[in-house]
Structures are given as structure tokens and as C-alpha cells.
Coordinates of C-alpha atoms in Angstrom, one line a residue:
X846 CA -47.5 -33.4 -13.5
X847 CA -48.3 -33.4 -17.2
X848 CA -50.0 -30.5 -18.9
X849 CA -49.7 -31.7 -22.5
X850 CA -51.1 -35.3 -22.6
X851 CA -54.6 -36.5 -21.7
X852 CA -56.1 -40.0 -22.0
X853 CA -59.5 -40.0 -23.8
X854 CA -60.4 -43.7 -24.0
X855 CA -59.0 -47.1 -22.9
X856 CA -59.1 -50.6 -24.1
X857 CA -57.0 -52.5 -21.6
X858 CA -53.5 -51.0 -21.5
X859 CA -54.1 -49.4 -24.9
X860 CA -55.2 -45.8 -24.8
X861 CA -56.5 -43.2 -27.1
X862 CA -55.1 -39.8 -26.1
X863 CA -54.3 -36.3 -27.1
X864 CA -50.8 -34.9 -27.1
X865 CA -51.0 -31.1 -27.1
X866 CA -48.3 -29.9 -29.5
X867 CA -48.5 -26.9 -31.9
X868 CA -50.8 -29.1 -33.9
X869 CA -52.5 -31.6 -31.5
X870 CA -51.6 -35.2 -32.1
X871 CA -54.2 -38.0 -31.5
X872 CA -52.5 -41.1 -30.0
X873 CA -51.5 -43.8 -30.7
X874 CA -49.5 -42.0 -33.3
X875 CA -46.4 -42.3 -35.5
X876 CA -44.0 -39.4 -34.6
X877 CA -42.2 -37.7 -37.4
X878 CA -38.8 -36.0 -36.8
X879 CA -40.3 -32.5 -36.9
X880 CA -42.3 -33.2 -33.8
X881 CA -39.2 -33.9 -31.6
X882 CA -36.5 -31.6 -30.5
X883 CA -33.7 -33.6 -28.9
X884 CA -30.4 -32.3 -27.4
X885 CA -28.9 -35.8 -27.9
X886 CA -26.6 -38.0 -25.7
X887 CA -24.3 -36.4 -23.1
X888 CA -21.4 -38.2 -24.8
X889 CA -21.6 -35.4 -27.4
X890 CA -20.6 -32.8 -24.8
X891 CA -17.4 -32.4 -22.8
X892 CA -19.3 -32.6 -19.5
X893 CA -22.7 -33.1 -18.0
X894 CA -22.8 -29.4 -17.1
X895 CA -22.2 -28.3 -20.7
X896 CA -24.9 -30.8 -21.9
X897 CA -27.4 -29.4 -19.4
X898 CA -26.4 -25.8 -20.4
X899 CA -26.9 -26.6 -24.1
X900 CA -30.3 -28.2 -23.3
X901 CA -31.4 -25.2 -21.4
X902 CA -30.4 -22.9 -24.2
X903 CA -32.3 -24.9 -26.8
X904 CA -35.4 -25.5 -24.7
X905 CA -38.4 -23.6 -26.0
X906 CA -42.1 -23.3 -25.3
X907 CA -44.7 -24.8 -27.6
X908 CA -44.7 -26.9 -30.6
X909 CA -42.5 -29.9 -30.2
X910 CA -41.6 -32.6 -27.6
X911 CA -38.3 -31.4 -26.0
X912 CA -36.0 -34.3 -25.0
X913 CA -33.1 -33.0 -23.0
X914 CA -29.6 -34.6 -22.9
X915 CA -29.6 -38.2 -21.8
X916 CA -27.2 -40.9 -21.0
X917 CA -27.7 -43.8 -23.4
X918 CA -26.8 -47.3 -22.1
X919 CA -27.0 -50.7 -23.8
X920 CA -30.0 -52.9 -22.7
X921 CA -28.2 -55.0 -20.2
X922 CA -26.1 -52.2 -18.7
X923 CA -27.3 -50.8 -15.4
X924 CA -27.4 -47.0 -15.7
X925 CA -24.7 -45.4 -13.6
X926 CA -25.1 -41.8 -14.7
X927 CA -28.1 -39.5 -14.2
X928 CA -28.7 -36.3 -16.1
X929 CA -30.5 -33.5 -14.2
X930 CA -33.9 -32.6 -15.7
X931 CA -34.1 -29.3 -17.5
X932 CA -37.0 -27.1 -16.5
X933 CA -39.4 -26.6 -19.3
X934 CA -42.7 -25.0 -19.9
X935 CA -43.7 -26.9 -23.1
X936 CA -44.1 -30.6 -23.9
X937 CA -41.2 -32.5 -22.4
X938 CA -39.8 -36.0 -22.9
X939 CA -37.5 -38.1 -20.6
X940 CA -35.5 -41.1 -21.7
X941 CA -36.0 -44.0 -19.3
X942 CA -33.8 -47.1 -19.4
X943 CA -35.6 -50.4 -18.9
X944 CA -33.3 -51.4 -16.0
X945 CA -33.6 -48.2 -14.0
X946 CA -34.9 -48.6 -10.5
X947 CA -35.8 -44.9 -9.7
X948 CA -39.0 -43.2 -10.6
X949 CA -38.1 -40.8 -13.4
X950 CA -38.7 -37.1 -13.3
X951 CA -42.1 -35.7 -14.4
X952 CA -42.6 -35.5 -18.1
X953 CA -45.3 -35.6 -20.7
X954 CA -43.6 -38.3 -22.7
X955 CA -41.3 -41.1 -21.6
X956 CA -39.0 -42.5 -24.2
X957 CA -38.1 -46.2 -23.9
X958 CA -34.3 -46.3 -23.8
X959 CA -32.5 -49.1 -25.7
X960 CA -35.8 -49.9 -27.4
X961 CA -34.1 -51.1 -30.6
X962 CA -32.4 -53.9 -28.6
X963 CA -35.7 -55.4 -27.3
X964 CA -35.8 -58.3 -29.7
X965 CA -36.5 -60.8 -26.9
X966 CA -40.3 -61.0 -26.1
X967 CA -39.6 -61.4 -22.4
X968 CA -37.4 -58.3 -22.3
X969 CA -39.9 -56.3 -24.4
X970 CA -42.9 -57.1 -22.1
X971 CA -40.9 -56.6 -18.9
X972 CA -39.5 -53.3 -20.0
X973 CA -42.8 -51.8 -21.1
X974 CA -44.7 -53.0 -18.1
X975 CA -42.1 -51.7 -15.7
X976 CA -41.9 -48.3 -17.2
X977 CA -45.7 -47.9 -17.4
X978 CA -46.0 -48.9 -13.8
X979 CA -43.5 -46.3 -12.5
X980 CA -44.6 -43.4 -14.7
X981 CA -47.8 -41.2 -14.3
X982 CA -51.0 -42.7 -15.9
X983 CA -51.5 -39.5 -17.9
X984 CA -48.1 -39.5 -19.6
X985 CA -47.3 -41.1 -23.0
X986 CA -44.9 -43.9 -23.7
X987 CA -42.7 -43.6 -26.8
X988 CA -40.9 -46.7 -28.1
X989 CA -38.6 -45.7 -30.9
X990 CA -37.2 -47.9 -33.7
X991 CA -39.5 -50.8 -32.8
X992 CA -42.7 -50.6 -34.8
X993 CA -43.6 -52.6 -37.9
X994 CA -47.0 -53.1 -39.5
X995 CA -47.0 -56.7 -38.1
X996 CA -46.2 -55.8 -34.5
X997 CA -48.0 -52.4 -34.1
X998 CA -51.2 -53.9 -32.6
X999 CA -49.1 -55.8 -30.0
X1000 CA -47.0 -52.7 -29.1
X1001 CA -50.1 -50.6 -28.5
X1002 CA -51.9 -53.3 -26.6
X1003 CA -48.7 -53.6 -24.4
X1004 CA -49.1 -49.9 -23.6
X1005 CA -47.1 -48.0 -26.1
X1006 CA -48.6 -44.6 -27.2
X1007 CA -46.0 -43.3 -29.7
X1008 CA -43.9 -45.0 -32.3
X1009 CA -41.9 -43.9 -35.3
X1010 CA -41.0 -45.3 -38.7
X1011 CA -37.2 -45.6 -38.1
X1012 CA -37.1 -49.4 -38.2
X1013 CA -39.2 -49.9 -41.4
X1014 CA -37.5 -47.0 -43.2
X1015 CA -34.1 -48.6 -42.6
X1016 CA -35.5 -52.0 -43.5
X1017 CA -36.8 -50.5 -46.8
X1018 CA -33.5 -49.1 -47.7
X1019 CA -32.1 -52.5 -47.1
X1020 CA -34.7 -54.1 -49.4
X1021 CA -37.0 -55.5 -46.7
X1022 CA -40.6 -55.3 -47.8
X1023 CA -43.1 -55.0 -44.9
X1024 CA -46.8 -56.0 -44.7
X1025 CA -49.1 -56.6 -41.7
X1026 CA -48.4 -60.3 -42.3
X1027 CA -44.6 -60.1 -42.0
X1028 CA -41.5 -59.0 -43.9
X1029 CA -39.8 -60.4 -47.1
X1030 CA -36.7 -59.5 -49.2
X1031 CA -38.2 -57.5 -52.0
X1032 CA -36.1 -59.3 -54.6
X1033 CA -37.6 -62.6 -53.5
X1034 CA -41.1 -61.5 -54.4
X1035 CA -42.2 -62.5 -57.9
X1036 CA -45.1 -60.1 -57.7
X1037 CA -45.8 -57.4 -55.2
X1038 CA -48.9 -58.1 -53.1
X1039 CA -49.7 -54.4 -52.8
X1040 CA -51.1 -52.0 -55.3
X1041 CA -50.0 -48.7 -53.6
X1042 CA -48.4 -46.1 -55.8
X1043 CA -44.9 -47.0 -54.5
X1044 CA -45.4 -50.6 -55.4
X1045 CA -46.6 -49.7 -58.9
X1046 CA -43.4 -47.6 -59.3
X1047 CA -41.3 -50.5 -58.0
X1048 CA -42.5 -52.7 -60.9
X1049 CA -40.8 -50.2 -63.2
X1050 CA -37.7 -49.4 -61.0
X1051 CA -36.1 -51.3 -58.1
X1052 CA -35.4 -48.3 -55.9
X1053 CA -34.9 -49.0 -52.1
X1054 CA -36.4 -45.6 -51.4
X1055 CA -39.7 -46.8 -52.9
X1056 CA -39.7 -49.8 -50.6
X1057 CA -39.2 -47.5 -47.6
X1058 CA -42.1 -45.4 -48.7
X1059 CA -44.3 -48.5 -49.1
X1060 CA -43.3 -49.6 -45.6
X1061 CA -44.2 -46.3 -44.1
X1062 CA -47.6 -46.3 -45.8
X1063 CA -48.3 -49.8 -44.5
X1064 CA -47.5 -48.7 -41.0
X1065 CA -49.8 -45.7 -41.3
X1066 CA -52.6 -48.0 -42.5
X1067 CA -52.1 -50.4 -39.6
X1068 CA -52.2 -47.5 -37.2
X1069 CA -55.7 -46.5 -38.6
X1070 CA -56.9 -50.1 -38.0
X1071 CA -55.5 -50.2 -34.5
X1072 CA -57.3 -46.9 -33.6
X1073 CA -60.5 -48.3 -35.0
X1074 CA -60.1 -51.4 -32.8
X1075 CA -59.5 -49.3 -29.7
X1076 CA -62.6 -47.2 -30.3
X1077 CA -64.7 -50.4 -30.7
X1078 CA -63.1 -52.1 -27.7
X1079 CA -61.8 -55.0 -29.8
X1080 CA -58.0 -54.5 -29.8
X1081 CA -57.4 -57.6 -27.8
X1082 CA -59.1 -59.8 -30.4
X1083 CA -57.2 -58.1 -33.1
X1084 CA -53.9 -58.5 -31.3
X1085 CA -54.7 -62.2 -30.8
X1086 CA -54.9 -62.5 -34.6
X1087 CA -51.9 -60.4 -35.4
X1088 CA -49.4 -62.1 -33.1
X1089 CA -49.8 -65.3 -35.1
X1090 CA -47.5 -63.5 -37.7
X1091 CA -44.4 -64.5 -35.6
X1092 CA -43.7 -66.9 -32.7
X1093 CA -42.0 -64.1 -30.7
X1094 CA -45.1 -62.0 -30.9
X1095 CA -47.3 -64.8 -29.7
X1096 CA -44.8 -65.4 -26.9
X1097 CA -45.0 -61.7 -25.9
X1098 CA -48.8 -61.8 -25.7
X1099 CA -48.7 -64.9 -23.5
X1100 CA -46.0 -63.3 -21.3
X1101 CA -48.2 -60.2 -21.0
X1102 CA -51.1 -62.3 -19.8
X1103 CA -48.9 -63.4 -16.9
X1104 CA -48.7 -59.8 -15.8
X1105 CA -52.2 -60.1 -14.4
X1106 CA -52.0 -57.1 -12.0
X1107 CA -50.8 -54.8 -14.8
X1108 CA -53.6 -55.8 -17.1
X1109 CA -56.4 -56.0 -14.5
X1110 CA -55.7 -52.5 -13.2
X1111 CA -56.2 -51.1 -16.7
X1112 CA -59.0 -53.2 -18.1
X1113 CA -62.6 -51.9 -17.9
X1114 CA -65.3 -54.1 -16.3
X1115 CA -67.5 -53.8 -19.3
X1116 CA -67.3 -52.8 -23.0
X1117 CA -69.6 -52.2 -25.9
X1118 CA -68.5 -55.0 -28.1
X1119 CA -68.9 -58.8 -28.1
X1120 CA -65.9 -60.6 -26.6
X1121 CA -64.7 -63.2 -29.0
X1122 CA -62.7 -66.1 -27.4
X1123 CA -61.2 -67.7 -30.4
X1124 CA -57.9 -69.2 -29.2
X1125 CA -56.1 -70.6 -26.2
X1126 CA -54.9 -67.1 -25.1
X1127 CA -58.5 -66.1 -24.6
X1128 CA -58.7 -68.3 -21.4
X1129 CA -56.1 -65.9 -19.9
X1130 CA -57.9 -62.7 -20.7
X1131 CA -58.6 -60.4 -17.8
X1132 CA -62.3 -60.3 -18.6
X1133 CA -62.4 -64.1 -18.2
X1134 CA -60.3 -64.4 -15.1
X1135 CA -62.0 -61.4 -13.4
X1136 CA -65.5 -62.8 -14.0
X1137 CA -64.5 -66.2 -12.6
X1138 CA -62.8 -64.7 -9.6
X1139 CA -65.8 -62.6 -8.7
X1140 CA -68.2 -65.6 -9.1
X1141 CA -65.9 -67.7 -6.8
X1142 CA -65.0 -65.1 -4.3
X1143 CA -67.8 -62.5 -4.1
X1144 CA -70.9 -64.4 -5.2
X1145 CA -72.9 -66.5 -2.8
X1146 CA -75.6 -68.7 -4.2
X1147 CA -79.1 -68.5 -2.7
X1148 CA -79.9 -71.0 -0.1
X1149 CA -81.1 -73.9 -2.2
X1150 CA -81.3 -77.7 -1.7
X1151 CA -80.9 -78.5 -5.4
X1152 CA -78.4 -77.3 -8.1
X1153 CA -79.1 -77.7 -11.8
X1154 CA -76.2 -77.7 -14.1
X1155 CA -77.0 -76.6 -17.7
X1156 CA -75.0 -76.1 -20.9
X1157 CA -74.6 -72.7 -22.4
X1158 CA -76.2 -71.5 -25.6
X1159 CA -75.1 -69.6 -28.7
X1160 CA -77.6 -66.8 -28.0
X1161 CA -77.0 -64.5 -25.1
X1162 CA -78.3 -64.0 -22.5
X1163 CA -79.0 -67.7 -22.2
X1164 CA -82.6 -67.3 -21.1
X1165 CA -83.5 -65.8 -24.5
X1166 CA -82.3 -68.8 -26.4
X1167 CA -84.5 -71.6 -27.7
X1168 CA -82.7 -74.3 -25.7
X1169 CA -83.0 -72.5 -22.3
X1170 CA -86.7 -71.6 -23.0
X1171 CA -87.3 -75.3 -23.5
X1172 CA -85.4 -76.1 -20.3
X1173 CA -87.6 -73.6 -18.4
X1174 CA -90.7 -75.1 -19.8
X1175 CA -89.6 -78.6 -18.8
X1176 CA -88.8 -77.5 -15.2
X1177 CA -92.2 -75.9 -14.6
X1178 CA -93.0 -74.9 -11.0
X1179 CA -90.0 -76.9 -9.8
X1180 CA -87.8 -74.1 -11.1
X1181 CA -88.7 -72.1 -8.0
X1182 CA -87.1 -74.7 -5.8
X1183 CA -83.7 -75.0 -7.5
X1184 CA -80.7 -72.9 -8.4
X1185 CA -79.4 -72.9 -12.0
X1186 CA -75.7 -72.8 -13.0
X1187 CA -74.6 -72.6 -16.6
X1188 CA -71.3 -74.3 -17.6
X1189 CA -69.5 -72.7 -20.5
X1190 CA -66.1 -71.9 -22.0
X1191 CA -64.2 -69.7 -21.4
X1192 CA -66.1 -68.3 -18.4
X1193 CA -66.5 -71.7 -16.7
X1194 CA -69.5 -70.9 -14.5
X1195 CA -72.4 -68.4 -14.9
X1196 CA -75.1 -68.3 -12.2
X1197 CA -78.5 -67.6 -13.7
X1198 CA -78.7 -64.3 -11.8
X1199 CA -75.5 -63.0 -13.5
X1200 CA -76.2 -64.0 -17.1
X1201 CA -76.7 -60.4 -18.1
X1202 CA -73.4 -59.3 -16.7
X1203 CA -70.5 -58.5 -19.1
X1204 CA -68.9 -60.7 -20.5
X1205 CA -71.5 -63.4 -19.8
X1206 CA -74.1 -61.6 -21.9
X1207 CA -71.9 -60.8 -24.8
X1208 CA -69.2 -63.4 -25.7
X1209 CA -68.8 -65.9 -28.5
X1210 CA -66.6 -69.0 -29.0
X1211 CA -66.0 -71.4 -31.8
X1212 CA -68.5 -74.2 -31.3
X1213 CA -67.1 -77.7 -32.2
X1214 CA -68.7 -79.9 -29.5
X1215 CA -65.3 -80.6 -28.2
X1216 CA -63.6 -79.4 -25.0
X1217 CA -59.8 -79.3 -25.0
X1218 CA -57.7 -80.3 -22.0
X1219 CA -57.2 -76.7 -20.9
X1220 CA -60.9 -75.9 -21.0
X1221 CA -61.8 -79.0 -19.1
X1222 CA -59.2 -78.4 -16.4
X1223 CA -60.3 -74.7 -16.0
X1224 CA -64.0 -75.7 -15.8
X1225 CA -63.6 -78.5 -13.2
X1226 CA -61.2 -76.4 -11.1
X1227 CA -63.8 -73.6 -10.9
X1228 CA -66.7 -76.0 -10.3
X1229 CA -64.9 -77.7 -7.4
X1230 CA -64.1 -74.3 -5.8
X1231 CA -67.7 -73.2 -6.3
X1232 CA -69.1 -76.3 -4.6
X1233 CA -66.7 -75.8 -1.7
X1234 CA -68.4 -72.5 -1.0
X1235 CA -72.0 -73.3 -2.0
X1236 CA -73.5 -76.5 -0.6
X1237 CA -76.4 -78.4 -2.1
X1238 CA -78.1 -81.6 -1.0
X1239 CA -78.6 -82.8 -4.6
X1240 CA -77.2 -81.9 -8.0
X1241 CA -78.8 -82.6 -11.4
X1242 CA -76.6 -82.2 -14.5
X1243 CA -78.4 -81.9 -17.8
X1244 CA -75.3 -81.9 -19.9
X1245 CA -73.8 -84.3 -22.5
X1246 CA -70.6 -85.2 -24.4
X1247 CA -67.2 -84.0 -23.3
X1248 CA -68.8 -81.5 -20.9
X1249 CA -70.5 -84.4 -19.1
X1250 CA -67.2 -86.4 -19.1
X1251 CA -65.4 -83.5 -17.6
X1252 CA -67.9 -83.2 -14.7
X1253 CA -68.0 -87.0 -14.2
X1254 CA -64.2 -87.2 -14.1
X1255 CA -64.1 -84.5 -11.4
X1256 CA -65.9 -86.9 -9.1
X1257 CA -68.9 -84.6 -8.4
X1258 CA -71.9 -86.6 -7.2
X1259 CA -74.8 -85.7 -9.5
X1260 CA -77.7 -87.2 -11.4
X1261 CA -76.8 -87.0 -15.1
X1262 CA -79.7 -86.8 -17.5
X1263 CA -77.7 -86.9 -20.8
X1264 CA -78.5 -83.3 -22.0
X1265 CA -80.4 -82.5 -25.2
X1266 CA -83.5 -80.6 -26.1
X1267 CA -85.7 -83.1 -27.9
X1268 CA -88.9 -84.5 -26.2
X1269 CA -87.2 -87.5 -24.6
X1270 CA -84.3 -85.5 -23.2
X1271 CA -86.6 -82.8 -21.8
X1272 CA -88.7 -85.6 -20.2
X1273 CA -85.6 -87.0 -18.5
X1274 CA -84.8 -83.5 -17.2
X1275 CA -88.3 -83.0 -15.9
X1276 CA -88.4 -86.3 -14.1
X1277 CA -85.0 -85.9 -12.5
X1278 CA -85.8 -82.4 -11.3
X1279 CA -89.2 -83.4 -10.0
X1280 CA -87.6 -86.1 -7.9
X1281 CA -84.8 -83.9 -6.7
X1282 CA -87.0 -81.0 -5.6
X1283 CA -89.9 -83.0 -4.1
X1284 CA -89.0 -81.9 -0.6
X1285 CA -86.9 -78.8 -1.4
X1286 CA -87.5 -75.4 0.0
X1287 CA -88.8 -72.7 -2.4
X1288 CA -86.3 -69.9 -3.1
X1289 CA -87.0 -66.2 -2.7
X1290 CA -88.2 -64.3 -5.8
X1291 CA -85.8 -64.4 -8.7
X1292 CA -85.3 -60.6 -9.0
X1293 CA -84.5 -60.4 -5.3
X1294 CA -81.8 -63.0 -5.9
X1295 CA -80.6 -61.1 -8.9
X1296 CA -80.3 -57.8 -7.1
X1297 CA -78.4 -59.5 -4.2
X1298 CA -76.1 -61.3 -6.6
X1299 CA -75.3 -58.3 -8.7
X1300 CA -74.7 -56.1 -5.7
X1301 CA -72.2 -58.7 -4.3
X1302 CA -70.6 -59.1 -7.7
X1303 CA -70.2 -55.4 -8.2
X1304 CA -69.3 -54.2 -4.6
X1305 CA -68.1 -57.3 -2.7
X1306 CA -69.6 -60.2 -0.7
X1307 CA -72.3 -58.8 1.7
X1308 CA -73.2 -55.8 -0.4
X1309 CA -76.5 -57.4 -1.4
X1310 CA -77.4 -58.0 2.2
X1311 CA -76.8 -54.3 3.0
X1312 CA -78.7 -53.1 0.0
X1313 CA -81.8 -55.3 0.7
X1314 CA -81.9 -54.8 4.4
X1315 CA -85.2 -53.8 6.1
X1316 CA -87.5 -55.1 3.4
X1317 CA -87.6 -54.1 -0.2
X1318 CA -90.0 -53.9 -3.2
X1319 CA -89.2 -55.0 -6.8
X1320 CA -91.1 -53.6 -9.7
X1321 CA -89.7 -54.6 -13.1
X1322 CA -86.0 -53.7 -13.1
X1323 CA -86.4 -51.3 -10.2
X1324 CA -85.6 -51.9 -6.5
X1325 CA -87.1 -49.7 -3.8
X1326 CA -87.2 -49.7 0.0
X1327 CA -90.3 -50.7 2.0
X1328 CA -91.3 -47.0 2.2
X1329 CA -90.9 -46.8 -1.7
X1330 CA -87.6 -44.9 -1.8
X1331 CA -85.6 -45.9 -5.0
X1332 CA -82.5 -48.0 -4.2
X1333 CA -81.2 -49.4 -7.4
X1334 CA -82.1 -50.6 -10.9
X1335 CA -80.7 -52.9 -13.5
X1336 CA -79.2 -51.2 -16.6
X1337 CA -79.7 -52.5 -20.1
X1338 CA -76.0 -53.5 -20.0
X1339 CA -76.4 -55.9 -17.1
X1340 CA -74.9 -53.6 -14.4
X1341 CA -76.5 -52.2 -11.3
X1342 CA -77.2 -48.5 -11.0
X1343 CA -77.6 -47.1 -7.5
X1344 CA -79.7 -44.2 -6.3
X1345 CA -78.3 -41.9 -3.6
X1346 CA -80.4 -43.8 -1.0
X1347 CA -79.0 -47.1 -2.2
X1348 CA -75.5 -45.7 -2.2
X1349 CA -75.9 -44.6 1.5
X1350 CA -76.8 -48.2 2.4
X1351 CA -73.4 -49.3 1.0
X1352 CA -71.3 -46.4 2.1
X1353 CA -70.3 -47.9 5.5
X1354 CA -68.7 -50.8 3.6
X1355 CA -66.0 -48.4 2.5
X1356 CA -65.6 -50.0 -1.0
X1357 CA -66.0 -48.3 -4.4
X1358 CA -65.9 -44.8 -2.9
X1359 CA -64.4 -41.8 -4.5
X1360 CA -63.7 -38.9 -2.1
X1361 CA -63.6 -35.4 -3.6
X1362 CA -62.7 -31.9 -2.3
X1363 CA -65.0 -29.3 -0.7
X1364 CA -67.1 -28.5 -3.8
X1365 CA -70.3 -29.5 -5.6
X1366 CA -69.6 -30.9 -9.1
X1367 CA -71.5 -29.1 -11.8
X1368 CA -70.9 -32.0 -14.2
X1369 CA -68.6 -34.9 -14.2
X1370 CA -65.9 -35.3 -11.6
X1371 CA -62.4 -34.6 -13.1
X1372 CA -59.3 -36.3 -11.8
X1373 CA -57.8 -33.1 -10.2
X1374 CA -60.8 -33.0 -7.9
X1375 CA -60.3 -36.5 -6.5
X1376 CA -58.7 -36.6 -3.1
X1377 CA -58.9 -40.4 -2.5
X1378 CA -60.4 -43.4 -4.4
X1379 CA -60.7 -47.1 -3.7
X1380 CA -58.0 -49.1 -5.4
X1381 CA -60.5 -51.7 -6.5
X1382 CA -62.3 -49.3 -8.8
X1383 CA -62.0 -50.0 -12.5
X1384 CA -63.4 -48.2 -15.6
X1385 CA -67.1 -49.0 -15.9
X1386 CA -67.6 -49.7 -12.2
X1387 CA -70.5 -48.1 -10.3
X1388 CA -69.0 -45.8 -7.6
X1389 CA -70.1 -43.6 -4.7
X1390 CA -68.9 -40.0 -4.6
X1391 CA -68.5 -38.3 -1.3
X1392 CA -67.2 -34.9 -0.2
X1393 CA -67.7 -32.3 2.4
X1394 CA -70.2 -30.5 0.2
X1395 CA -71.6 -33.2 -2.1
X1396 CA -72.8 -36.8 -2.3
X1397 CA -73.5 -38.6 -5.5
X1398 CA -73.3 -41.8 -7.6
X1399 CA -71.9 -42.4 -11.1
X1400 CA -69.8 -44.6 -13.3
X1401 CA -66.0 -44.7 -13.1
X1402 CA -64.1 -43.6 -16.2
X1403 CA -60.7 -44.4 -14.7
X1404 CA -59.3 -46.9 -12.3
X1405 CA -59.2 -45.7 -8.7
X1406 CA -55.4 -45.5 -8.6
X1407 CA -55.5 -43.5 -11.8
X1408 CA -58.0 -41.0 -10.5
X1409 CA -55.6 -40.2 -7.7
X1410 CA -52.4 -40.0 -9.8
X1411 CA -53.8 -38.4 -13.0
X1412 CA -53.9 -34.6 -13.5
X1413 CA -56.3 -34.6 -16.4
X1414 CA -59.4 -36.4 -17.6
X1415 CA -62.8 -37.4 -16.4
X1416 CA -62.7 -39.6 -13.3
X1417 CA -66.4 -40.2 -12.7
X1418 CA -69.3 -39.7 -15.0
X1419 CA -71.9 -38.5 -12.5
X1420 CA -75.6 -39.6 -12.7
X1421 CA -76.9 -38.1 -9.4
X1422 CA -75.4 -35.5 -7.1
X1423 CA -76.8 -33.8 -4.0
X1424 CA -75.5 -30.9 -1.9
X1425 CA -74.9 -31.9 1.8

């Protein structure tokens, strides 16, 4: 149980937090020596008992992180010696070896043991993931002697909260000059690409201490950039750019993307910023794979005889773009008798009803008119799985170029109209759709489709049926029951917001429920008040809050597993609460 560290914000595994020392520290942070009180390795003492005794004597309340005696082992040596934890009232730290199999004792900060040996990207990713998975969610991870300006964004995205300047200071004293773009021998630089005071002094005097000071300054500048990226929800994009500095960093990001469970459990379902998919690694992002999985596993298309495949547009949501307005005009009344599916990279498939959902409503990609092999394979695999679950008598595909080639090569039986938005192209689309829908059944109202799809997407297949049971009314973006009780509404961010009545309709499903103690919240629900929470819950999800004394709805600020394990922080941002 931690009393001295609290997570304030999240961007995937990266966190903004507050470490409560004598002077509070905002994380991610660079620790200085005066913030740590370490007893040191047990090898410095005649026995474990004397090491523990020395640690107990030096332990003090308050200002610094106290790290008791520990048994250091090299990276590939299985720890064979355990040091008993020292009771402590102030901020505490525990050294954790990457190969340890036991859950470490409770602490505010966990120190990555043998961190300086983690030069291999596979070892680095595996060690950080393992330690983060077996330590409490509201504890900080400290990786000593690893950080440089070039790799800081990657370390923080991996899940590191605290670093130090040990590596770059030593490098500086050895004449290694660091920038966010890499490291060079200072004597090999004909001119220094930095105008900081230390570099200006270096032009006059080649002093290794000045190189070390420059390196420290660059690390501090990079930390400020990383914090800005976390606050704006764009650290992933920044990390994708930064890892290009070195092959081992690119490899580490790719290896991290293979740790899908670790990333998915920590990644919010929505964020404030546009998602930029600029490189091959973007296809593996949790936001991309999660959206595709929910479309393929939770979403069920409306009963329709005809499917229309359309290309995406630069403007989002698609329906606000010029091209999709032209498509709608060409379809005319036939639009009520078909279902629309947009093909795009990297999301693959976006049903029209879900075009306002994150990230479909806010992503951008480099547009070249070409689809590479990975994009084509991803698209066709998703489309084939989609058509196995959702059956249509006829398919019209208004697509062109390599997108058309990809669909043709997949063997899907469709009428291809060649794509385009000029008069001739729209005429071909109109004619093909008119013929395909001549005997097709009309679909139910679009906003009914949309509420059903969004409920299924948010709460699981069948949630839309439960929410719409017994007849409903739709007025604008509001859904109400036949007797005019509010059930749900669309938010400006493309999510669904339940009313207490709508939440009761979904309660029997058992999903996305947070159970609290016997009290009525007077504000947000804090983590200590959570008794149980659905493991599916992620930050940003709409959740139902139940307890012996209260019933409510709100938006999750943590994942469900984190609500249960954490001892600090807001678990649910409540919107409605009622006494029961």
C-alpha cells in the first residue's frame, strides 16, 4: 500500500504522477542524489542482520526515498538471497531484480535492479513489463543509469516514472556529447550543434565537466518535451519518431507492441488529440487493434440485403467530407436500403454508425494513393472476418486503385464501380446501387442503428438490444423510452452516455460495472472506495456504479483492475448518482 505516490494522468503505460517527498516531485522526473537515501548493498556489511540493523537505524520519516539494503545481482543471475524489508513510515524504495519471480514487498518506488546492463532491447522490454505487471499500479518505477536524451521518450512510454543522469554524466566525463538525436565523441564535432552556456564555454575550453553539464541540460529539456506529450496524449507519436535514432530503440518499440495485454490494459479508449499513423508501427497500436477487434467481435451490422464499400476521406468524420456528401447525394433514397462500410488504413473497417467513435473520428495518415503489403493484408483479413459474421446478398464497391485491387484479390464477390467523385463516377455508383437495392428491405432509422451499434461497441454484443428493448424514441442525439424516460445520449466525442434508467437496462449483463462500499459518493468515486470492478474497464469507458446505498453512472478514470489494486486516485468521474 503506497501513501506517497499517486498517478494523475495516463497516456498508455506512461503516467503523470506526484511523488510526495519533502518537496513534491511531478513524475516522470529525473532524480537527483539528494532525493535518495540508500543503505547500499548487503555486501558492504558482515551479515544480513547487520545490514538490516544499519538500515533500520538510518531510516527516517519524510523528505527522501529510503532504499534499504539490497542484494545486487548481475542481469542473468537468478537472485538467491532475499533481504527482509525494513518498516518505514516515509517514502520507501525496493530494488527489484528483472529475473525475480516473487511479488516484491510493498513500496512507493521500485528500483529496476541491474538496469545498467539492459542494453538488449528484448531484455529491456521484458524487464520493465514484468516489474510493472507484478507491482502495484500506484507505485513508481525507477530505472537508474539508463536515460539519455535520445531514449527518454521510449523509457517513459515503456512505463518508467523515474530516471537519473548517471549515464549521461559519466558519458560526458568520457567526452561523449548527447543530443536527442544521438551521441557523438565531442572531439569529432567540428562545431557544436547547441548554443547552451556550456557549449559556448566548450568553444573556449575542452573541459569534460562542461560536456557532462550539457548532457544533463539536454536530458532535462527532453523531459519537458515528454511531459508535454503525455499531457496532450501524443507520447506514442513522439516515441515513434524518437526511436528512429537507433535500431535497438526501434526494435524495443516493436517488441513492446507484441506485449498486447500489457499495453491494452493501460491504454485509454479515447483521447483528446488526433491519432497520427505515420509509420509501420502504427498498425500495431492498441487503439488500432482494439477498434478492429471491437468491430469484428462486438459489432453486428443491421439486417441489410446490400453492403456498400466506400473509401475513407481526409476529413473526419467522413460524412462531413465533400466526397461522402457527394456519395450520399448520388445514393438518394436508396441509402435507406443499404449498409455503408468505409475501408481505411490503419483501422481497416469503419461502419457508418461508428464513424464518430475514437479513433475513427480523429486520425490522420500519410496519403500517397498506395497501399503497402502490410496494409493490404490487414484490410483483407479484417474484411473477410467481417463478412463471415455479417451476411449480405449483394455488395457494391465504389473504390479504386490499389484498394480495389486488394478487395478483388481477396476473392470477394462484388460489383466494382471504379470509385471517384466526378459526375461520371457518381453516375456509375447511382446506377449500381439502384440495381442492387431494387428489391432490398428498408433499414430501421439511422439513429436507432447508431445507438445499437455504439452500445454494442461500448458494452459488448447484445447491449444495444437490451438498451432499445420495449420501444424507444430518438430526438436529435437523445434516446428515451416509450414513456419518455431518458436512456442515453451521444456525446460530442462520439461516445455513449447512459442515464441511470439506461444503466439499469444494462446492469443484468454484468459488464462495465464498478461496485462500491456502503456509502453515497459526494463527488467522484476514489479507488479506496471500490470493492470490485469489471476487468474489461479501461480509462474513458462509460461505467455503471452500484453499491448498497448508491447507484450511478460515470466515466472511468482508471482501468478496472487498477481501481481494485490502487490505493489513491479517482476511479470514476461520476455524472449521475442516486441514493437507493
